[in-house]
């Protein structure tokens, strides 16, 4: 049975989709453990959630790229006498550039934050969830995870594809156990993501406004899909159409289309 107010741990809660997911969980009566590197942002959000929703919220500053960070975060939750009934694996950034030209430390950190930490966190909280017969795991993947490989996103796209398959499998393994698992697949979303990887100006020029969603809409759709125990949630009708088209088009053709669009954009990641 869940505690009177179950606790959800949200990674990458200092901005964007993670912060909005924390707000949605709080609005549904969850207590929140908020983690990311920027402590002041987390503290401000914790205070906002407590004032707005009368829940308990606290910050656990951590860099998930560091070895031992998952244990440190989970240890901080346990020290407060709390158990993790909800887990949102959201932290990440969109490191771009040709594989051979991006430094290994950056790529290793990306794998650690967006793949290893997701799997480690899930593995460490799942036994408690199944034991109590209640749990929620939301993995923030991407529409990219439903699409073929794309130059300049050498690790990003495969990581997100992994998260979709990982979530589907965990979903199936836990059917009937009271544990819901969902991969959330947003398309272009207004957050700090494209500022961090410095692609905003170019992308906003190249993509129509209707392809973009706000983080609150994405978070609401993700929460609803998780509650409904849907294994995958692609947000927004245009993104769902793109995901469907990608499933219907032969892979070779999809790759040729990707190469053609890269030529049109005039970007060569190896330049
Ligand atoms: N925006 C989009 O268009 C889009 C589309 C599809 C999927 N997504 C996915 O959505 C997720 C959230 O991205 P967003 O768009 O909300 O971007 P964002 O606004 O830049 O937020 C990213 C969050 O991840 C945290 N983070 C990054 N590196 C971290 C690290 N080493 N340790 C701990 N926390 C870390 C950041 O916090 P600190 O900097 O404070 O550590 C921040 O809270 C990502 O997984 C991304 O791949 C985004």
PDB file of C-alpha atoms and ligand atoms in Angstrom:
ATOM      1  CA  UNK A   1       0.000   0.000   0.000  1.00  0.00           C
ATOM      2  CA  UNK A   2       1.281   3.516  -0.720  1.00  0.00           C
ATOM      3  CA  UNK A   3       2.047   5.821   2.192  1.00  0.00           C
ATOM      4  CA  UNK A   4      -0.667   8.396   2.960  1.00  0.00           C
ATOM      5  CA  UNK A   5       1.210  10.676   0.565  1.00  0.00           C
ATOM      6  CA  UNK A   6       3.572   8.640  -1.624  1.00  0.00           C
ATOM      7  CA  UNK A   7       6.933  10.150  -2.545  1.00  0.00           C
ATOM      8  CA  UNK A   8       8.150  10.654  -6.097  1.00  0.00           C
ATOM      9  CA  UNK A   9      11.831  11.174  -6.890  1.00  0.00           C
ATOM     10  CA  UNK A  10      12.320  13.391  -9.964  1.00  0.00           C
ATOM     11  CA  UNK A  11      15.739  13.680 -11.620  1.00  0.00           C
ATOM     12  CA  UNK A  12      16.503  16.821 -13.603  1.00  0.00           C
ATOM     13  CA  UNK A  13      13.886  18.705 -11.570  1.00  0.00           C
ATOM     14  CA  UNK A  14      15.628  22.089 -11.716  1.00  0.00           C
ATOM     15  CA  UNK A  15      14.223  23.012 -15.153  1.00  0.00           C
ATOM     16  CA  UNK A  16      12.014  22.163 -18.093  1.00  0.00           C
ATOM     17  CA  UNK A  17      10.043  18.934 -18.295  1.00  0.00           C
ATOM     18  CA  UNK A  18      11.358  17.646 -14.934  1.00  0.00           C
ATOM     19  CA  UNK A  19      10.189  20.746 -13.044  1.00  0.00           C
ATOM     20  CA  UNK A  20       6.774  20.543 -14.733  1.00  0.00           C
ATOM     21  CA  UNK A  21       6.467  16.836 -13.929  1.00  0.00           C
ATOM     22  CA  UNK A  22       7.239  17.643 -10.288  1.00  0.00           C
ATOM     23  CA  UNK A  23       4.425  20.232 -10.359  1.00  0.00           C
ATOM     24  CA  UNK A  24       1.980  17.726 -11.863  1.00  0.00           C
ATOM     25  CA  UNK A  25       2.855  15.013  -9.314  1.00  0.00           C
ATOM     26  CA  UNK A  26       2.482  17.542  -6.463  1.00  0.00           C
ATOM     27  CA  UNK A  27      -0.905  18.643  -7.823  1.00  0.00           C
ATOM     28  CA  UNK A  28      -1.955  14.978  -7.586  1.00  0.00           C
ATOM     29  CA  UNK A  29      -0.943  14.781  -3.918  1.00  0.00           C
ATOM     30  CA  UNK A  30       2.541  13.313  -4.171  1.00  0.00           C
ATOM     31  CA  UNK A  31       5.452  14.376  -1.957  1.00  0.00           C
ATOM     32  CA  UNK A  32       8.538  15.174  -3.993  1.00  0.00           C
ATOM     33  CA  UNK A  33      12.279  14.516  -3.761  1.00  0.00           C
ATOM     34  CA  UNK A  34      13.890  16.819  -6.315  1.00  0.00           C
ATOM     35  CA  UNK A  35      17.362  16.223  -7.692  1.00  0.00           C
ATOM     36  CA  UNK A  36      19.668  17.980 -10.208  1.00  0.00           C
ATOM     37  CA  UNK A  37      22.906  19.947  -9.880  1.00  0.00           C
ATOM     38  CA  UNK A  38      21.483  23.459  -9.289  1.00  0.00           C
ATOM     39  CA  UNK A  39      20.591  23.461  -5.594  1.00  0.00           C
ATOM     40  CA  UNK A  40      18.955  26.926  -5.436  1.00  0.00           C
ATOM     41  CA  UNK A  41      16.549  26.082  -8.241  1.00  0.00           C
ATOM     42  CA  UNK A  42      15.544  22.842  -6.509  1.00  0.00           C
ATOM     43  CA  UNK A  43      15.042  24.612  -3.189  1.00  0.00           C
ATOM     44  CA  UNK A  44      12.871  27.295  -4.823  1.00  0.00           C
ATOM     45  CA  UNK A  45      10.748  24.622  -6.522  1.00  0.00           C
ATOM     46  CA  UNK A  46      10.406  22.637  -3.264  1.00  0.00           C
ATOM     47  CA  UNK A  47       9.124  25.764  -1.501  1.00  0.00           C
ATOM     48  CA  UNK A  48       6.739  26.509  -4.373  1.00  0.00           C
ATOM     49  CA  UNK A  49       5.280  22.977  -4.290  1.00  0.00           C
ATOM     50  CA  UNK A  50       4.843  22.976  -0.516  1.00  0.00           C
ATOM     51  CA  UNK A  51       3.066  26.348  -0.615  1.00  0.00           C
ATOM     52  CA  UNK A  52       0.872  25.534  -3.630  1.00  0.00           C
ATOM     53  CA  UNK A  53      -0.127  21.963  -2.823  1.00  0.00           C
ATOM     54  CA  UNK A  54       0.500  21.352   0.896  1.00  0.00           C
ATOM     55  CA  UNK A  55       2.824  18.442   0.125  1.00  0.00           C
ATOM     56  CA  UNK A  56       6.333  17.776   1.465  1.00  0.00           C
ATOM     57  CA  UNK A  57       9.090  18.544  -1.045  1.00  0.00           C
ATOM     58  CA  UNK A  58      12.838  18.581  -0.552  1.00  0.00           C
ATOM     59  CA  UNK A  59      15.974  19.087  -2.640  1.00  0.00           C
ATOM     60  CA  UNK A  60      18.835  16.622  -3.068  1.00  0.00           C
ATOM     61  CA  UNK A  61      21.522  18.360  -5.147  1.00  0.00           C
ATOM     62  CA  UNK A  62      23.607  15.824  -7.092  1.00  0.00           C
ATOM     63  CA  UNK A  63      25.503  15.396 -10.326  1.00  0.00           C
ATOM     64  CA  UNK A  64      24.305  12.117 -11.826  1.00  0.00           C
ATOM     65  CA  UNK A  65      27.420  11.939 -14.004  1.00  0.00           C
ATOM     66  CA  UNK A  66      29.459  11.214 -10.877  1.00  0.00           C
ATOM     67  CA  UNK A  67      30.074   7.645  -9.723  1.00  0.00           C
ATOM     68  CA  UNK A  68      27.954   6.801  -6.682  1.00  0.00           C
ATOM     69  CA  UNK A  69      25.453   9.621  -7.293  1.00  0.00           C
ATOM     70  CA  UNK A  70      22.417   7.307  -7.464  1.00  0.00           C
ATOM     71  CA  UNK A  71      23.280   5.719  -4.124  1.00  0.00           C
ATOM     72  CA  UNK A  72      23.851   9.160  -2.594  1.00  0.00           C
ATOM     73  CA  UNK A  73      20.430  10.406  -3.799  1.00  0.00           C
ATOM     74  CA  UNK A  74      18.585   7.264  -2.685  1.00  0.00           C
ATOM     75  CA  UNK A  75      20.482   7.376   0.631  1.00  0.00           C
ATOM     76  CA  UNK A  76      19.310  10.952   1.203  1.00  0.00           C
ATOM     77  CA  UNK A  77      15.697   9.860   0.653  1.00  0.00           C
ATOM     78  CA  UNK A  78      16.122   6.931   3.068  1.00  0.00           C
ATOM     79  CA  UNK A  79      17.707   9.207   5.711  1.00  0.00           C
ATOM     80  CA  UNK A  80      14.429  11.101   5.823  1.00  0.00           C
ATOM     81  CA  UNK A  81      12.649   7.839   6.526  1.00  0.00           C
ATOM     82  CA  UNK A  82      10.962   7.843   3.126  1.00  0.00           C
ATOM     83  CA  UNK A  83      10.592   5.213   0.414  1.00  0.00           C
ATOM     84  CA  UNK A  84      10.490   5.897  -3.331  1.00  0.00           C
ATOM     85  CA  UNK A  85       7.037   5.039  -4.692  1.00  0.00           C
ATOM     86  CA  UNK A  86       7.413   7.115  -7.853  1.00  0.00           C
ATOM     87  CA  UNK A  87      10.520   7.604  -9.976  1.00  0.00           C
ATOM     88  CA  UNK A  88      10.848  10.044 -12.858  1.00  0.00           C
ATOM     89  CA  UNK A  89      14.069   9.480 -14.795  1.00  0.00           C
ATOM     90  CA  UNK A  90      14.278  12.754 -16.667  1.00  0.00           C
ATOM     91  CA  UNK A  91      17.753  14.325 -16.293  1.00  0.00           C
ATOM     92  CA  UNK A  92      19.663  14.838 -19.490  1.00  0.00           C
ATOM     93  CA  UNK A  93      20.953  17.117 -22.171  1.00  0.00           C
ATOM     94  CA  UNK A  94      21.275  16.961 -25.929  1.00  0.00           C
ATOM     95  CA  UNK A  95      24.987  16.785 -26.588  1.00  0.00           C
ATOM     96  CA  UNK A  96      25.374  17.099 -30.366  1.00  0.00           C
ATOM     97  CA  UNK A  97      28.181  16.749 -32.883  1.00  0.00           C
ATOM     98  CA  UNK A  98      29.869  14.068 -34.956  1.00  0.00           C
ATOM     99  CA  UNK A  99      30.769  11.072 -32.808  1.00  0.00           C
ATOM    100  CA  UNK A 100      34.498  11.103 -33.549  1.00  0.00           C
ATOM    101  CA  UNK A 101      34.776  14.812 -32.802  1.00  0.00           C
ATOM    102  CA  UNK A 102      32.966  15.041 -29.481  1.00  0.00           C
ATOM    103  CA  UNK A 103      35.236  14.387 -26.504  1.00  0.00           C
ATOM    104  CA  UNK A 104      34.957  11.060 -24.708  1.00  0.00           C
ATOM    105  CA  UNK A 105      34.462  12.622 -21.229  1.00  0.00           C
ATOM    106  CA  UNK A 106      31.304  14.390 -22.515  1.00  0.00           C
ATOM    107  CA  UNK A 107      30.002  11.224 -24.163  1.00  0.00           C
ATOM    108  CA  UNK A 108      30.773   9.082 -21.109  1.00  0.00           C
ATOM    109  CA  UNK A 109      28.887  11.577 -18.919  1.00  0.00           C
ATOM    110  CA  UNK A 110      25.921  11.463 -21.273  1.00  0.00           C
ATOM    111  CA  UNK A 111      25.789   7.661 -21.091  1.00  0.00           C
ATOM    112  CA  UNK A 112      26.092   7.801 -17.304  1.00  0.00           C
ATOM    113  CA  UNK A 113      23.324  10.396 -16.761  1.00  0.00           C
ATOM    114  CA  UNK A 114      20.846   9.394 -19.449  1.00  0.00           C
ATOM    115  CA  UNK A 115      21.283   5.622 -19.561  1.00  0.00           C
ATOM    116  CA  UNK A 116      23.227   4.035 -16.662  1.00  0.00           C
ATOM    117  CA  UNK A 117      21.638   6.199 -13.944  1.00  0.00           C
ATOM    118  CA  UNK A 118      18.154   5.487 -15.334  1.00  0.00           C
ATOM    119  CA  UNK A 119      18.705   1.746 -15.202  1.00  0.00           C
ATOM    120  CA  UNK A 120      20.467   1.880 -11.810  1.00  0.00           C
ATOM    121  CA  UNK A 121      17.755   4.017 -10.186  1.00  0.00           C
ATOM    122  CA  UNK A 122      15.040   1.758 -11.583  1.00  0.00           C
ATOM    123  CA  UNK A 123      16.819  -1.394 -10.416  1.00  0.00           C
ATOM    124  CA  UNK A 124      17.284  -0.012  -6.913  1.00  0.00           C
ATOM    125  CA  UNK A 125      13.710   1.220  -6.345  1.00  0.00           C
ATOM    126  CA  UNK A 126      11.768  -1.516  -8.126  1.00  0.00           C
ATOM    127  CA  UNK A 127      12.036  -4.269  -5.451  1.00  0.00           C
ATOM    128  CA  UNK A 128      10.499  -1.915  -2.860  1.00  0.00           C
ATOM    129  CA  UNK A 129       7.705  -0.975  -5.259  1.00  0.00           C
ATOM    130  CA  UNK A 130       6.806  -4.563  -6.111  1.00  0.00           C
ATOM    131  CA  UNK A 131       7.090  -5.552  -2.429  1.00  0.00           C
ATOM    132  CA  UNK A 132       4.576  -2.848  -1.498  1.00  0.00           C
ATOM    133  CA  UNK A 133       2.417  -3.605  -4.544  1.00  0.00           C
ATOM    134  CA  UNK A 134       2.524   0.020  -5.702  1.00  0.00           C
ATOM    135  CA  UNK A 135       4.920   1.985  -7.867  1.00  0.00           C
ATOM    136  CA  UNK A 136       5.283   4.366 -10.792  1.00  0.00           C
ATOM    137  CA  UNK A 137       8.311   4.733 -13.101  1.00  0.00           C
ATOM    138  CA  UNK A 138       8.296   7.358 -15.838  1.00  0.00           C
ATOM    139  CA  UNK A 139      11.314   7.379 -18.145  1.00  0.00           C
ATOM    140  CA  UNK A 140      11.618  10.560 -20.182  1.00  0.00           C
ATOM    141  CA  UNK A 141      12.747   9.292 -23.579  1.00  0.00           C
ATOM    142  CA  UNK A 142      12.034  11.220 -26.795  1.00  0.00           C
ATOM    143  CA  UNK A 143      10.324  11.078 -30.158  1.00  0.00           C
ATOM    144  CA  UNK A 144      13.928  10.571 -31.366  1.00  0.00           C
ATOM    145  CA  UNK A 145      13.764   7.138 -29.727  1.00  0.00           C
ATOM    146  CA  UNK A 146      11.049   6.146 -32.207  1.00  0.00           C
ATOM    147  CA  UNK A 147      13.013   7.349 -35.252  1.00  0.00           C
ATOM    148  CA  UNK A 148      16.013   6.031 -37.192  1.00  0.00           C
ATOM    149  CA  UNK A 149      19.522   7.252 -36.429  1.00  0.00           C
ATOM    150  CA  UNK A 150      20.315  10.873 -37.159  1.00  0.00           C
ATOM    151  CA  UNK A 151      23.754  12.417 -37.762  1.00  0.00           C
ATOM    152  CA  UNK A 152      25.001  14.581 -34.913  1.00  0.00           C
ATOM    153  CA  UNK A 153      22.878  12.641 -32.413  1.00  0.00           C
ATOM    154  CA  UNK A 154      25.052   9.552 -32.414  1.00  0.00           C
ATOM    155  CA  UNK A 155      24.401   8.633 -28.785  1.00  0.00           C
ATOM    156  CA  UNK A 156      21.203  10.594 -28.108  1.00  0.00           C
ATOM    157  CA  UNK A 157      18.948   8.674 -30.503  1.00  0.00           C
ATOM    158  CA  UNK A 158      20.161   5.187 -29.460  1.00  0.00           C
ATOM    159  CA  UNK A 159      19.911   6.105 -25.753  1.00  0.00           C
ATOM    160  CA  UNK A 160      16.300   7.190 -26.231  1.00  0.00           C
ATOM    161  CA  UNK A 161      15.507   4.057 -28.271  1.00  0.00           C
ATOM    162  CA  UNK A 162      16.987   2.016 -25.426  1.00  0.00           C
ATOM    163  CA  UNK A 163      14.754   3.857 -22.918  1.00  0.00           C
ATOM    164  CA  UNK A 164      11.650   3.065 -24.981  1.00  0.00           C
ATOM    165  CA  UNK A 165      12.516  -0.656 -25.150  1.00  0.00           C
ATOM    166  CA  UNK A 166      13.633  -0.741 -21.510  1.00  0.00           C
ATOM    167  CA  UNK A 167      10.343   0.843 -20.397  1.00  0.00           C
ATOM    168  CA  UNK A 168       8.242  -1.497 -22.538  1.00  0.00           C
ATOM    169  CA  UNK A 169      10.019  -4.506 -21.058  1.00  0.00           C
ATOM    170  CA  UNK A 170       9.722  -3.277 -17.453  1.00  0.00           C
ATOM    171  CA  UNK A 171       6.082  -2.492 -18.143  1.00  0.00           C
ATOM    172  CA  UNK A 172       5.448  -6.080 -19.257  1.00  0.00           C
ATOM    173  CA  UNK A 173       7.453  -7.579 -16.382  1.00  0.00           C
ATOM    174  CA  UNK A 174       5.353  -5.677 -13.861  1.00  0.00           C
ATOM    175  CA  UNK A 175       1.853  -6.113 -15.262  1.00  0.00           C
ATOM    176  CA  UNK A 176      -0.465  -6.954 -12.376  1.00  0.00           C
ATOM    177  CA  UNK A 177       2.153  -6.009  -9.757  1.00  0.00           C
ATOM    178  CA  UNK A 178       0.733  -2.523  -9.123  1.00  0.00           C
ATOM    179  CA  UNK A 179       3.804  -0.958 -10.740  1.00  0.00           C
ATOM    180  CA  UNK A 180       3.220   1.193 -13.817  1.00  0.00           C
ATOM    181  CA  UNK A 181       6.098   1.894 -16.226  1.00  0.00           C
ATOM    182  CA  UNK A 182       5.910   4.371 -19.106  1.00  0.00           C
ATOM    183  CA  UNK A 183       8.348   5.873 -21.615  1.00  0.00           C
ATOM    184  CA  UNK A 184       7.448   9.508 -22.274  1.00  0.00           C
ATOM    185  CA  UNK A 185       8.385  10.553 -25.828  1.00  0.00           C
ATOM    186  CA  UNK A 186       8.100  14.298 -26.380  1.00  0.00           C
ATOM    187  CA  UNK A 187       9.078  15.985 -29.626  1.00  0.00           C
ATOM    188  CA  UNK A 188      10.411  19.546 -29.693  1.00  0.00           C
ATOM    189  CA  UNK A 189       9.576  21.091 -26.322  1.00  0.00           C
ATOM    190  CA  UNK A 190      10.249  24.638 -25.113  1.00  0.00           C
ATOM    191  CA  UNK A 191      12.735  24.201 -22.230  1.00  0.00           C
ATOM    192  CA  UNK A 192      16.382  25.095 -21.612  1.00  0.00           C
ATOM    193  CA  UNK A 193      17.434  21.964 -23.535  1.00  0.00           C
ATOM    194  CA  UNK A 194      18.122  23.741 -26.828  1.00  0.00           C
ATOM    195  CA  UNK A 195      19.885  26.592 -25.024  1.00  0.00           C
ATOM    196  CA  UNK A 196      22.204  24.142 -23.267  1.00  0.00           C
ATOM    197  CA  UNK A 197      23.166  22.506 -26.575  1.00  0.00           C
ATOM    198  CA  UNK A 198      23.052  25.847 -28.441  1.00  0.00           C
ATOM    199  CA  UNK A 199      20.692  24.666 -31.168  1.00  0.00           C
ATOM    200  CA  UNK A 200      17.676  26.888 -30.386  1.00  0.00           C
ATOM    201  CA  UNK A 201      18.198  29.650 -32.972  1.00  0.00           C
ATOM    202  CA  UNK A 202      18.794  27.213 -35.807  1.00  0.00           C
ATOM    203  CA  UNK A 203      15.961  24.854 -34.841  1.00  0.00           C
ATOM    204  CA  UNK A 204      13.401  27.631 -34.419  1.00  0.00           C
ATOM    205  CA  UNK A 205      14.257  28.807 -37.932  1.00  0.00           C
ATOM    206  CA  UNK A 206      13.988  25.303 -39.410  1.00  0.00           C
ATOM    207  CA  UNK A 207      10.908  23.946 -37.648  1.00  0.00           C
ATOM    208  CA  UNK A 208       7.302  25.204 -37.697  1.00  0.00           C
ATOM    209  CA  UNK A 209       5.881  26.524 -34.427  1.00  0.00           C
ATOM    210  CA  UNK A 210       3.122  23.891 -34.417  1.00  0.00           C
ATOM    211  CA  UNK A 211       5.734  21.175 -33.993  1.00  0.00           C
ATOM    212  CA  UNK A 212       6.686  22.582 -30.578  1.00  0.00           C
ATOM    213  CA  UNK A 213       4.961  21.890 -27.260  1.00  0.00           C
ATOM    214  CA  UNK A 214       5.256  23.520 -23.868  1.00  0.00           C
ATOM    215  CA  UNK A 215       6.729  21.525 -20.996  1.00  0.00           C
ATOM    216  CA  UNK A 216       3.536  21.653 -18.916  1.00  0.00           C
ATOM    217  CA  UNK A 217       1.489  19.980 -21.681  1.00  0.00           C
ATOM    218  CA  UNK A 218       4.165  17.295 -22.074  1.00  0.00           C
ATOM    219  CA  UNK A 219       4.227  16.694 -18.309  1.00  0.00           C
ATOM    220  CA  UNK A 220       0.444  16.423 -18.050  1.00  0.00           C
ATOM    221  CA  UNK A 221       0.281  13.935 -20.914  1.00  0.00           C
ATOM    222  CA  UNK A 222       3.104  11.919 -19.364  1.00  0.00           C
ATOM    223  CA  UNK A 223       1.407  11.752 -15.974  1.00  0.00           C
ATOM    224  CA  UNK A 224      -1.906  10.690 -17.525  1.00  0.00           C
ATOM    225  CA  UNK A 225      -0.207   7.939 -19.561  1.00  0.00           C
ATOM    226  CA  UNK A 226       1.636   6.692 -16.473  1.00  0.00           C
ATOM    227  CA  UNK A 227      -1.581   6.521 -14.460  1.00  0.00           C
ATOM    228  CA  UNK A 228      -3.257   4.687 -17.360  1.00  0.00           C
ATOM    229  CA  UNK A 229      -0.238   2.320 -17.428  1.00  0.00           C
ATOM    230  CA  UNK A 230       0.491   2.919 -21.097  1.00  0.00           C
ATOM    231  CA  UNK A 231       3.991   1.645 -21.936  1.00  0.00           C
ATOM    232  CA  UNK A 232       4.799   4.458 -24.379  1.00  0.00           C
ATOM    233  CA  UNK A 233       3.403   7.979 -24.659  1.00  0.00           C
ATOM    234  CA  UNK A 234       4.317  10.063 -27.705  1.00  0.00           C
ATOM    235  CA  UNK A 235       3.040  13.557 -26.917  1.00  0.00           C
ATOM    236  CA  UNK A 236       0.975  15.589 -29.387  1.00  0.00           C
ATOM    237  CA  UNK A 237      -0.751  14.609 -32.632  1.00  0.00           C
ATOM    238  CA  UNK A 238       2.039  15.793 -35.008  1.00  0.00           C
ATOM    239  CA  UNK A 239       4.625  13.759 -33.091  1.00  0.00           C
ATOM    240  CA  UNK A 240       2.372  10.705 -33.095  1.00  0.00           C
ATOM    241  CA  UNK A 241       1.980  11.066 -36.886  1.00  0.00           C
ATOM    242  CA  UNK A 242       5.769  11.263 -37.293  1.00  0.00           C
ATOM    243  CA  UNK A 243       6.274   8.187 -35.088  1.00  0.00           C
ATOM    244  CA  UNK A 244       3.650   6.277 -37.084  1.00  0.00           C
ATOM    245  CA  UNK A 245       5.167   7.299 -40.433  1.00  0.00           C
ATOM    246  CA  UNK A 246       8.567   6.163 -39.253  1.00  0.00           C
ATOM    247  CA  UNK A 247       7.122   2.737 -38.398  1.00  0.00           C
ATOM    248  CA  UNK A 248       5.442   2.410 -41.797  1.00  0.00           C
ATOM    249  CA  UNK A 249       8.295   3.635 -44.008  1.00  0.00           C
ATOM    250  CA  UNK A 250      11.006   1.052 -44.827  1.00  0.00           C
ATOM    251  CA  UNK A 251      14.123   1.797 -42.790  1.00  0.00           C
ATOM    252  CA  UNK A 252      16.396   2.277 -45.832  1.00  0.00           C
ATOM    253  CA  UNK A 253      14.000   4.890 -47.195  1.00  0.00           C
ATOM    254  CA  UNK A 254      13.845   6.612 -43.802  1.00  0.00           C
ATOM    255  CA  UNK A 255      17.645   6.803 -43.723  1.00  0.00           C
ATOM    256  CA  UNK A 256      17.734   8.219 -47.266  1.00  0.00           C
ATOM    257  CA  UNK A 257      15.170  10.843 -46.256  1.00  0.00           C
ATOM    258  CA  UNK A 258      17.300  11.740 -43.236  1.00  0.00           C
ATOM    259  CA  UNK A 259      20.376  12.127 -45.447  1.00  0.00           C
ATOM    260  CA  UNK A 260      18.381  14.255 -47.905  1.00  0.00           C
ATOM    261  CA  UNK A 261      17.042  16.536 -45.183  1.00  0.00           C
ATOM    262  CA  UNK A 262      20.544  16.958 -43.735  1.00  0.00           C
ATOM    263  CA  UNK A 263      21.758  18.061 -47.188  1.00  0.00           C
ATOM    264  CA  UNK A 264      18.862  20.528 -47.430  1.00  0.00           C
ATOM    265  CA  UNK A 265      19.656  21.956 -44.039  1.00  0.00           C
ATOM    266  CA  UNK A 266      23.205  22.231 -45.275  1.00  0.00           C
ATOM    267  CA  UNK A 267      24.698  20.869 -42.102  1.00  0.00           C
ATOM    268  CA  UNK A 268      27.527  18.378 -42.063  1.00  0.00           C
ATOM    269  CA  UNK A 269      28.269  17.196 -38.551  1.00  0.00           C
ATOM    270  CA  UNK A 270      31.821  16.370 -39.538  1.00  0.00           C
ATOM    271  CA  UNK A 271      32.498  19.997 -40.589  1.00  0.00           C
TER     272      UNK A 271
HETATM  273  N1  LIG B   1      13.224  19.795 -24.826  1.00  0.00           N
HETATM  274  C1  LIG B   1      13.016  18.913 -25.785  1.00  0.00           C
HETATM  275  O1  LIG B   1      12.761  19.284 -26.952  1.00  0.00           O
HETATM  276  C2  LIG B   1      13.043  17.439 -25.465  1.00  0.00           C
HETATM  277  C3  LIG B   1      12.478  16.564 -26.408  1.00  0.00           C
HETATM  278  C4  LIG B   1      12.482  15.202 -26.148  1.00  0.00           C
HETATM  279  C5  LIG B   1      13.025  14.721 -24.972  1.00  0.00           C
HETATM  280  N2  LIG B   1      13.576  15.583 -24.073  1.00  0.00           N
HETATM  281  C6  LIG B   1      14.145  14.998 -22.851  1.00  0.00           C
HETATM  282  O2  LIG B   1      13.572  15.604 -21.714  1.00  0.00           O
HETATM  283  C7  LIG B   1      14.476  15.490 -20.619  1.00  0.00           C
HETATM  284  C8  LIG B   1      14.517  16.826 -19.888  1.00  0.00           C
HETATM  285  O3  LIG B   1      15.019  17.809 -20.774  1.00  0.00           O
HETATM  286  P1  LIG B   1      14.443  19.299 -20.830  1.00  0.00           P
HETATM  287  O4  LIG B   1      13.987  19.536 -22.195  1.00  0.00           O
HETATM  288  O5  LIG B   1      13.529  19.559 -19.704  1.00  0.00           O
HETATM  289  O6  LIG B   1      15.826  20.103 -20.666  1.00  0.00           O
HETATM  290  P2  LIG B   1      16.320  21.174 -19.579  1.00  0.00           P
HETATM  291  O7  LIG B   1      15.325  22.251 -19.390  1.00  0.00           O
HETATM  292  O8  LIG B   1      17.700  21.555 -20.034  1.00  0.00           O
HETATM  293  O9  LIG B   1      16.422  20.309 -18.230  1.00  0.00           O
HETATM  294  C9  LIG B   1      17.381  19.288 -18.088  1.00  0.00           C
HETATM  295  C10 LIG B   1      17.426  18.856 -16.632  1.00  0.00           C
HETATM  296  O10 LIG B   1      18.404  17.806 -16.485  1.00  0.00           O
HETATM  297  C11 LIG B   1      19.291  18.143 -15.420  1.00  0.00           C
HETATM  298  N3  LIG B   1      20.607  17.569 -15.618  1.00  0.00           N
HETATM  299  C12 LIG B   1      21.391  17.677 -16.741  1.00  0.00           C
HETATM  300  N4  LIG B   1      22.574  17.085 -16.509  1.00  0.00           N
HETATM  301  C13 LIG B   1      22.546  16.588 -15.235  1.00  0.00           C
HETATM  302  C14 LIG B   1      23.484  15.901 -14.409  1.00  0.00           C
HETATM  303  N5  LIG B   1      24.722  15.624 -14.846  1.00  0.00           N
HETATM  304  N6  LIG B   1      23.111  15.544 -13.160  1.00  0.00           N
HETATM  305  C15 LIG B   1      21.873  15.849 -12.699  1.00  0.00           C
HETATM  306  N7  LIG B   1      20.950  16.523 -13.421  1.00  0.00           N
HETATM  307  C16 LIG B   1      21.289  16.886 -14.671  1.00  0.00           C
HETATM  308  C17 LIG B   1      19.306  19.672 -15.418  1.00  0.00           C
HETATM  309  O11 LIG B   1      19.628  20.171 -14.130  1.00  0.00           O
HETATM  310  P3  LIG B   1      20.993  20.853 -13.664  1.00  0.00           P
HETATM  311  O12 LIG B   1      21.581  21.590 -14.849  1.00  0.00           O
HETATM  312  O13 LIG B   1      20.567  21.746 -12.537  1.00  0.00           O
HETATM  313  O14 LIG B   1      21.833  19.700 -13.200  1.00  0.00           O
HETATM  314  C18 LIG B   1      17.850  19.990 -15.716  1.00  0.00           C
HETATM  315  O15 LIG B   1      17.091  19.929 -14.521  1.00  0.00           O
HETATM  316  C19 LIG B   1      15.814  15.024 -21.203  1.00  0.00           C
HETATM  317  O16 LIG B   1      16.002  13.659 -20.896  1.00  0.00           O
HETATM  318  C20 LIG B   1      15.643  15.236 -22.693  1.00  0.00           C
HETATM  319  O17 LIG B   1      16.395  14.321 -23.466  1.00  0.00           O
HETATM  320  C21 LIG B   1      13.591  16.922 -24.284  1.00  0.00           C
END
